[in-house]
Short mmCIF file of C-alpha atoms and ligand atoms in Angstrom, two decimals:
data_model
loop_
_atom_site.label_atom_id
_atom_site.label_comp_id
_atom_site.label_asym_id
_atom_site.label_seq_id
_atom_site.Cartn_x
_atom_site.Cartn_y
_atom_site.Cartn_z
CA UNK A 30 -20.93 137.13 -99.76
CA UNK A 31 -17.34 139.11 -100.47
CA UNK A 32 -14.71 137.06 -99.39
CA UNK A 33 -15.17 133.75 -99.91
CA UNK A 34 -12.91 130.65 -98.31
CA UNK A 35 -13.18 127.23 -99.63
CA UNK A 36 -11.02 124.77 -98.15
CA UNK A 37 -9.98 121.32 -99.53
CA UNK A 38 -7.45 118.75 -97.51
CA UNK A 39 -4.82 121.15 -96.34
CA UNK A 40 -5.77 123.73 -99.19
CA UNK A 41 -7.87 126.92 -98.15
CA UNK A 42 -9.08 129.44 -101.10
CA UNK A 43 -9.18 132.72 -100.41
CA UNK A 44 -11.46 134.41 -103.55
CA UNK A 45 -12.27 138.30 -103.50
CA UNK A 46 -15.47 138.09 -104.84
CA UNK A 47 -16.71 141.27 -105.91
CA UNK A 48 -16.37 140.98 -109.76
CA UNK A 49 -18.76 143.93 -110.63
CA UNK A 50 -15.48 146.22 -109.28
CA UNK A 51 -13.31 144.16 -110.33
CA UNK A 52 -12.73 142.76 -107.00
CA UNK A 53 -11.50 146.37 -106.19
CA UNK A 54 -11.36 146.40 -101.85
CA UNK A 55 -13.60 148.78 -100.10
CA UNK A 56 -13.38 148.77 -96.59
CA UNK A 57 -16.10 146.20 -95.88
CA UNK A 58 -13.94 143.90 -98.11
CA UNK A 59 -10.56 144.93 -96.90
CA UNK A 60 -11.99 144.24 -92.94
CA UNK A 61 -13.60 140.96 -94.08
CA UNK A 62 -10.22 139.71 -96.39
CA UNK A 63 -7.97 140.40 -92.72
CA UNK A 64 -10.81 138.35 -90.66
CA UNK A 65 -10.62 135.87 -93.23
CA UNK A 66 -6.74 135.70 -93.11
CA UNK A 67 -6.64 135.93 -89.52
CA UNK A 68 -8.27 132.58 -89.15
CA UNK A 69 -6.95 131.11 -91.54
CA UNK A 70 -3.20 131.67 -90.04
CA UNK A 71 -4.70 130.49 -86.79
CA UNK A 72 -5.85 126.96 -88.47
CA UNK A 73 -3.57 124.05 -87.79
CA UNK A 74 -5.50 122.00 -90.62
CA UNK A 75 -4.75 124.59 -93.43
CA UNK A 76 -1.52 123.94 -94.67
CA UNK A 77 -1.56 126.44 -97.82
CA UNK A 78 -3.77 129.78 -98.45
CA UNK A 79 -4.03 130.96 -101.87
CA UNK A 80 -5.51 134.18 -102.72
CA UNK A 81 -7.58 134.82 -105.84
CA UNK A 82 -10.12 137.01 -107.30
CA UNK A 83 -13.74 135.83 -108.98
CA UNK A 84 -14.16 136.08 -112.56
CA UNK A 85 -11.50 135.50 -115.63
CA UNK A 86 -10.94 139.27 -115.61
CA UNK A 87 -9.44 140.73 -112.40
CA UNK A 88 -7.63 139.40 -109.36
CA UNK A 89 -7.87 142.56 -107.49
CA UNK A 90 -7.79 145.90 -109.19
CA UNK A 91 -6.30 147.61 -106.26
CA UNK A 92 -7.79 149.83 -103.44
CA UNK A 93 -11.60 150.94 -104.22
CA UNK A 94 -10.92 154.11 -105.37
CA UNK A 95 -14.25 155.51 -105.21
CA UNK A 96 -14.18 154.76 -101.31
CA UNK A 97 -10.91 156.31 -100.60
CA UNK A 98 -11.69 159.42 -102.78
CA UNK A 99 -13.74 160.94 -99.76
CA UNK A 100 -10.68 159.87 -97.28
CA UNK A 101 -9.19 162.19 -94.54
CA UNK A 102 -5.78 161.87 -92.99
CA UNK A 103 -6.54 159.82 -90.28
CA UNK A 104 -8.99 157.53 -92.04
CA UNK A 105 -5.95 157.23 -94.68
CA UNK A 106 -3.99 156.31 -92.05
CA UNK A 107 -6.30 153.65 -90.83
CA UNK A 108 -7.11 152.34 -94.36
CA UNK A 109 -3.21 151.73 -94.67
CA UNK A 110 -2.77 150.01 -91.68
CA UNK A 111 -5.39 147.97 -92.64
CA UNK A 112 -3.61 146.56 -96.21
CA UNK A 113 -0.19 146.36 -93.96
CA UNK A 114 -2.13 144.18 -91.90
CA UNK A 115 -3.57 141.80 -94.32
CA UNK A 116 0.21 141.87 -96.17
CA UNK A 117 1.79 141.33 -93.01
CA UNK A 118 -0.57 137.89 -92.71
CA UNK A 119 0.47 136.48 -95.97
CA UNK A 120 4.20 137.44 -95.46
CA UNK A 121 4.49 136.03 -91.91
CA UNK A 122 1.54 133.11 -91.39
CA UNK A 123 3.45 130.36 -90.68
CA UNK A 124 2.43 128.11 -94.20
CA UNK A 125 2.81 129.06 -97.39
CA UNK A 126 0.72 131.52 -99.65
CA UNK A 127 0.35 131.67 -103.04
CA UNK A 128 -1.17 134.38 -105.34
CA UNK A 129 -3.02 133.09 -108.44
CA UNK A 130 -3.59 136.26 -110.45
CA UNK A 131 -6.24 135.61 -113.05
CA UNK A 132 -6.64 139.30 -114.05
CA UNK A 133 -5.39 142.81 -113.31
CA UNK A 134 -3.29 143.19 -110.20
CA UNK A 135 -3.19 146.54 -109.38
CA UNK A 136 -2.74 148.87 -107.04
CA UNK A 137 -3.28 147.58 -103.75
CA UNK A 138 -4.18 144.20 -105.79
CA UNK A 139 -0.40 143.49 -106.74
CA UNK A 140 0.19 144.71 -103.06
CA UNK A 141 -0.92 141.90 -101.86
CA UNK A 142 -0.19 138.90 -104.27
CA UNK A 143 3.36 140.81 -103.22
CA UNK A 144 2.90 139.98 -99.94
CA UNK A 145 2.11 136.38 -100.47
CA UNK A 146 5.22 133.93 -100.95
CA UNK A 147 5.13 132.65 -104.32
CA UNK A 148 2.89 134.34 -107.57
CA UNK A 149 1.66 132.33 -110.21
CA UNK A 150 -0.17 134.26 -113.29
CA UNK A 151 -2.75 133.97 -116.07
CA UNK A 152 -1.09 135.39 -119.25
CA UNK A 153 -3.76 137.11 -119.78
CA UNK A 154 -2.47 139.26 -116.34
CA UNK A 155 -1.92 142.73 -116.00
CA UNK A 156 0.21 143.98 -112.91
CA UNK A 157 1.10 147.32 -112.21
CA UNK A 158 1.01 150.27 -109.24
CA UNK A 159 -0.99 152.88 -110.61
CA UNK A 160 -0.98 155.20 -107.99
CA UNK A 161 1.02 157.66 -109.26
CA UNK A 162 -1.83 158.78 -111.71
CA UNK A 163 -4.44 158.98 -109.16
CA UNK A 164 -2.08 161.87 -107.38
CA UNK A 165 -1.12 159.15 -104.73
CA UNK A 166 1.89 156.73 -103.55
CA UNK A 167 1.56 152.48 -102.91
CA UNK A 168 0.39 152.35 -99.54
CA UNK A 169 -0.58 148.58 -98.79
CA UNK A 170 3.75 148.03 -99.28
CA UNK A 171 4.28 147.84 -102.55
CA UNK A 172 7.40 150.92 -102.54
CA UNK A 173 8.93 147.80 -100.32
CA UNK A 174 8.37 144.62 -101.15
CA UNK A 175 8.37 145.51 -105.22
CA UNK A 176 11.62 146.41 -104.69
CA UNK A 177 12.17 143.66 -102.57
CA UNK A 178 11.03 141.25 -104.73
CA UNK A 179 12.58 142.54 -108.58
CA UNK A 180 15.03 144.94 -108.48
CA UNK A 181 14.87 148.73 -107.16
CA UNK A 182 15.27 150.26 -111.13
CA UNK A 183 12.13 147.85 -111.72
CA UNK A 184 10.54 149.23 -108.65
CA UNK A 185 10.86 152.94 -109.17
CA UNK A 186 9.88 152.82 -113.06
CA UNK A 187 6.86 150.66 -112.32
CA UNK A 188 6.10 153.57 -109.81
CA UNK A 189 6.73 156.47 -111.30
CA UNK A 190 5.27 155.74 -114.17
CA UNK A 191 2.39 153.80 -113.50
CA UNK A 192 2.82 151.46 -116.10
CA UNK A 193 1.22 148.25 -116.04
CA UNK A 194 3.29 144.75 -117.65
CA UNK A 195 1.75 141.81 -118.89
CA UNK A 196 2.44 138.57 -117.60
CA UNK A 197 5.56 138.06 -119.81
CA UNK A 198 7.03 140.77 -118.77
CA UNK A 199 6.45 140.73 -114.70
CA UNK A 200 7.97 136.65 -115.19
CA UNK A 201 11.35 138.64 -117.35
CA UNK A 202 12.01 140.30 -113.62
CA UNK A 203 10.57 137.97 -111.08
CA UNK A 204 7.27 139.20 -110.45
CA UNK A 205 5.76 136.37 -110.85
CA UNK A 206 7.48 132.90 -110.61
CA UNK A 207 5.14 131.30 -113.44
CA UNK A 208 2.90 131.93 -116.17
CA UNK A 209 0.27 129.49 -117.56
CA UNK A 210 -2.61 129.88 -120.18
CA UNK A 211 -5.73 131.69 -118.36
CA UNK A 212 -7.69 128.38 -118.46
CA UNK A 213 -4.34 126.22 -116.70
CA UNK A 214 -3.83 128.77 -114.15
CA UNK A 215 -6.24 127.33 -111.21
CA UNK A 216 -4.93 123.77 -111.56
CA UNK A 217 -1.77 124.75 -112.25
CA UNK A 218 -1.79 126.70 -108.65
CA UNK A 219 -4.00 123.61 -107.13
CA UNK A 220 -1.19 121.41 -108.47
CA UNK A 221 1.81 123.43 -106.26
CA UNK A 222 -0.68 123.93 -103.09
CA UNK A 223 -1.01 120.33 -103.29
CA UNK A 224 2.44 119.48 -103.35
CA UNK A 225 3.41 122.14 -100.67
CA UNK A 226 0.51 120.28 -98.54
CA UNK A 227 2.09 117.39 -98.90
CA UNK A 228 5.77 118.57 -97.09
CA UNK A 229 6.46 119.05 -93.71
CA UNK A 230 4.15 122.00 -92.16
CA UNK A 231 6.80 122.57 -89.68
CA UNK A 232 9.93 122.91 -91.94
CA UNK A 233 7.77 124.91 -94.31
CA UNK A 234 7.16 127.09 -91.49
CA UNK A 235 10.69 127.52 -90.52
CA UNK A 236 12.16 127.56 -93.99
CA UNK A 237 9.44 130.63 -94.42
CA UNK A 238 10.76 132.20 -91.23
CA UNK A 239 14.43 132.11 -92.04
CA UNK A 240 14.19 133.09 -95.54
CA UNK A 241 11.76 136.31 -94.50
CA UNK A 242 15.08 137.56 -92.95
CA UNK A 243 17.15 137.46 -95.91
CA UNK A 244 16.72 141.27 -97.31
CA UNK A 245 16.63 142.41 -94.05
CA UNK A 246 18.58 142.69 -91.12
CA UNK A 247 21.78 142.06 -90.25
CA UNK A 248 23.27 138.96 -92.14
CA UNK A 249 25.01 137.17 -89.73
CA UNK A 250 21.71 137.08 -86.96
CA UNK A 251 19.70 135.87 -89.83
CA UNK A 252 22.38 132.77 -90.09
CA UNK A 253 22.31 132.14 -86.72
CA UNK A 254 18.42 132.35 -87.18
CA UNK A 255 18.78 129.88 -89.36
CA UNK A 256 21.09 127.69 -87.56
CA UNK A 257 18.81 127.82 -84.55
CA UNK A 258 15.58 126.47 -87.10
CA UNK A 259 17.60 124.19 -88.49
CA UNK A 260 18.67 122.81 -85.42
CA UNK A 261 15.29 122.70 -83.81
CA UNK A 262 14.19 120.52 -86.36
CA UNK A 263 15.87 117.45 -84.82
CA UNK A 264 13.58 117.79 -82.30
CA UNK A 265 10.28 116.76 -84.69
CA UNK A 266 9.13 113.45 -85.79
CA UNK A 267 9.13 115.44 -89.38
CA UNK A 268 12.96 115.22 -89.88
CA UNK A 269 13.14 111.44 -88.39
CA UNK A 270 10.32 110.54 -90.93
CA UNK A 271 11.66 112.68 -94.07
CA UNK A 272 14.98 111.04 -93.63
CA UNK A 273 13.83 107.51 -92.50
CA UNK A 274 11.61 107.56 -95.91
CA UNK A 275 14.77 108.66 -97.59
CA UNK A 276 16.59 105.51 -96.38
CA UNK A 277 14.03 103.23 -96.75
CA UNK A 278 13.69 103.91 -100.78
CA UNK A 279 9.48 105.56 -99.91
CA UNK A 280 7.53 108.51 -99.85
CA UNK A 281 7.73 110.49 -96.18
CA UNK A 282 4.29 111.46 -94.23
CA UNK A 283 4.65 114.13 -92.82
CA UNK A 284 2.49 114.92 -89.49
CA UNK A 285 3.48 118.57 -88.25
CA UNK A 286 5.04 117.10 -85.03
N1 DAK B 15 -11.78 151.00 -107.50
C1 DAK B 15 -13.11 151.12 -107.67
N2 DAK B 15 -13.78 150.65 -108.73
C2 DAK B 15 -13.06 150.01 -109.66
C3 DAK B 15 -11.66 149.84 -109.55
C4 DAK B 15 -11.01 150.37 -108.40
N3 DAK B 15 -9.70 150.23 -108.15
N4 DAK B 15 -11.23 149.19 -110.65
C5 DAK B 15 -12.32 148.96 -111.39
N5 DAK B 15 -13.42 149.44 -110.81
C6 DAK B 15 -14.79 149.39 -111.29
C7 DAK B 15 -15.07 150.44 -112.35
O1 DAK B 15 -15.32 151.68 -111.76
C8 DAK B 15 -16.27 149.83 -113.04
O2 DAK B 15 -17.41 150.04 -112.27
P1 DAK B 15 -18.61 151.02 -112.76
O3 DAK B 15 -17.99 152.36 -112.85
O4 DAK B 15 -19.02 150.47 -114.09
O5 DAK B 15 -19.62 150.90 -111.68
C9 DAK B 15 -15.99 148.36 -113.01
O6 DAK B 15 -15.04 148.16 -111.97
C10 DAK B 15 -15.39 147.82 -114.29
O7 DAK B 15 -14.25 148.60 -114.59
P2 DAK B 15 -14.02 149.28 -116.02
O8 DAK B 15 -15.30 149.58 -116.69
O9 DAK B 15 -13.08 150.41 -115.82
O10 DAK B 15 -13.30 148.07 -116.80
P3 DAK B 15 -12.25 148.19 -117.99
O11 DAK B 15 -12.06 146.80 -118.47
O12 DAK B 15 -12.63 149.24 -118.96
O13 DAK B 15 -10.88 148.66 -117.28
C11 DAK B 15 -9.17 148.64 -115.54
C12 DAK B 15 -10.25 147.84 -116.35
C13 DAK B 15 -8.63 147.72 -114.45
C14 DAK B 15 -8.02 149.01 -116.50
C15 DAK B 15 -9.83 149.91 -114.97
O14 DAK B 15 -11.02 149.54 -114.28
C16 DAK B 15 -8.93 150.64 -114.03
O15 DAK B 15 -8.02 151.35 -114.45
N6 DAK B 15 -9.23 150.53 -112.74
C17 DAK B 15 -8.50 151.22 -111.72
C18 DAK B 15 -7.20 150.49 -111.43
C19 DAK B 15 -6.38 151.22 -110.42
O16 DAK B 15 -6.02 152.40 -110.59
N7 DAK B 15 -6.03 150.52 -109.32
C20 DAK B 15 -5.27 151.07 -108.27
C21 DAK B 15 -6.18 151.69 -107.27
S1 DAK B 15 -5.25 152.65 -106.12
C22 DAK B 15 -3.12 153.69 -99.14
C23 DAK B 15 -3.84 152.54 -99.11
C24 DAK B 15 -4.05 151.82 -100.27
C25 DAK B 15 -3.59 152.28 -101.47
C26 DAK B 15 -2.88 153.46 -101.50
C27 DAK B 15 -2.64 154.16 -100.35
N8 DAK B 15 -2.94 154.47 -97.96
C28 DAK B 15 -4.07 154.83 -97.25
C29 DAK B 15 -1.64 154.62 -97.38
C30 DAK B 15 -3.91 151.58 -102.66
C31 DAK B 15 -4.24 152.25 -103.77
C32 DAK B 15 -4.79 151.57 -104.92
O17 DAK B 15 -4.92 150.38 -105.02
#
């Protein structure tokens, strides 16, 4: 009904499907999206999750706002914790995830394609944290990982203002990592889970891990974090077969083990 999943090989889906809101969350949405993601992190045969909204005009526009109008403190508090949790899935699941914004990320919307590890966008996309004008702050993480992900300057005047950037603009300062023509987007985003499918699900996993740490922490544990990864993967058939297929002039297949 809300969230659909469709999966394909080692490709799973993730659609908000609620296009009459603009695939705004309500809480029935936002409870079903963190079941959804939940199982998905869980799956051994899904080797890349991309989120995406229904619809050629909206990936998410945020948070419903009409459900959190009537909000107390502690149900605030709860509704938070339940964005952190579906950001903390796509930041930490141990595979890749990909936001393919085909619309307005906003709000909580951006929040989330935030959270995922690589953003590809429609140019037709509008991003922006609007929160400001409806008397509130970002609250699913995006006062973090905006920053985390442009610059802090970008951050705060994104913030503050509430100003939303087109596609061109959120690619000038790293928003995004690619922009394609509305009607390219879904292949183009097919075309890099497909690829990612194709690695090693284990060094993908690692290589996640390790670089997780890098604006956090204290930079010489997050080499040795690295080291140790590294070094554990000369204990997989994945690094024998990715260099044997190097030596032997083919392609590697890659098993996970
Ligand atoms: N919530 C609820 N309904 C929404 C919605 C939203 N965020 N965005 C759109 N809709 C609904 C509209 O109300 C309308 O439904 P009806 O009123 O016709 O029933 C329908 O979607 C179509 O929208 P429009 O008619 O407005 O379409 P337009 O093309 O004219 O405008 C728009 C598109 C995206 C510019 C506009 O809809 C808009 O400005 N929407 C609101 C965008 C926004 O402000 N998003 C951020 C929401 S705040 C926290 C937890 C979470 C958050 C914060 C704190 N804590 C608890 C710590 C997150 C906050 C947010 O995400």
């Amino acid at each position: 009904m809300s969230i659909d999943v469709e999966r394909d090989g080692g490709i799973a889906t993730v659609t908000v499907n609620r296009p009459d809101a603009l695939n705004a969350l309500d809480l029935e949405h936002a409870q079903e999206l963190l079941e959804r993601l939940e199982g998905l992190a869980a799956e051994e045969e899904t080797r890349v999750v991309v989120l995406t909204g229904s619809g050629d005009k909206a990936f998410i526009a945020g948070a419903d706002i009409k459900y959190m109008q009537g909000l107390g403190v502690l149900e605030a508090r709860r509704w938070g914790e339940l964005g952190h949790a579906c950001g903390q899935l796509l930041e930490t699941m141990p595979k890749p995830t990909i936001a393919s914004i085909n619309g307005y990320a906003l709000g909580g919307g951006l929040e989330l394609a935030l959270a995922c590890d690589l953003r590809l966008a429609a140019s037709t996309a509008k991003l922006g944290q609007p929160e400001i004008d409806l008397g509130i702050l970002p609250g699913w993480g995006g006062s973090i990982r905006l920053a985390r992900t442009t610059t802090l300057g970008f951050a705060k005047a994104l913030i503050f203002t509430g100003r939303p950037v087109d596609a061109a603009e959120a690619l000038e300062h790293g928003l995004v990592n690619a922009v394609f023509e509305p009607g390219e987007l879904m292949e183009k985003t097919r075309e890099l889970a497909e690829g990612l499918a194709a690695k090693s699900p284990l060094a993908l996993a690692y290589a996640k891990e390790a670089t997780n740490h890098a604006l956090q922490g204290p930079h010489r544990t997050n080499l040795e974090t690295e080291a140790r990864l590294f070094a554990l993967m000369f204990s997989s058939e994945d690094q024998k077969e990715g260099m044997a297929a190097f030596v032997e002039k083919r392609e590697p297949r890659f098993t996970g083990s």
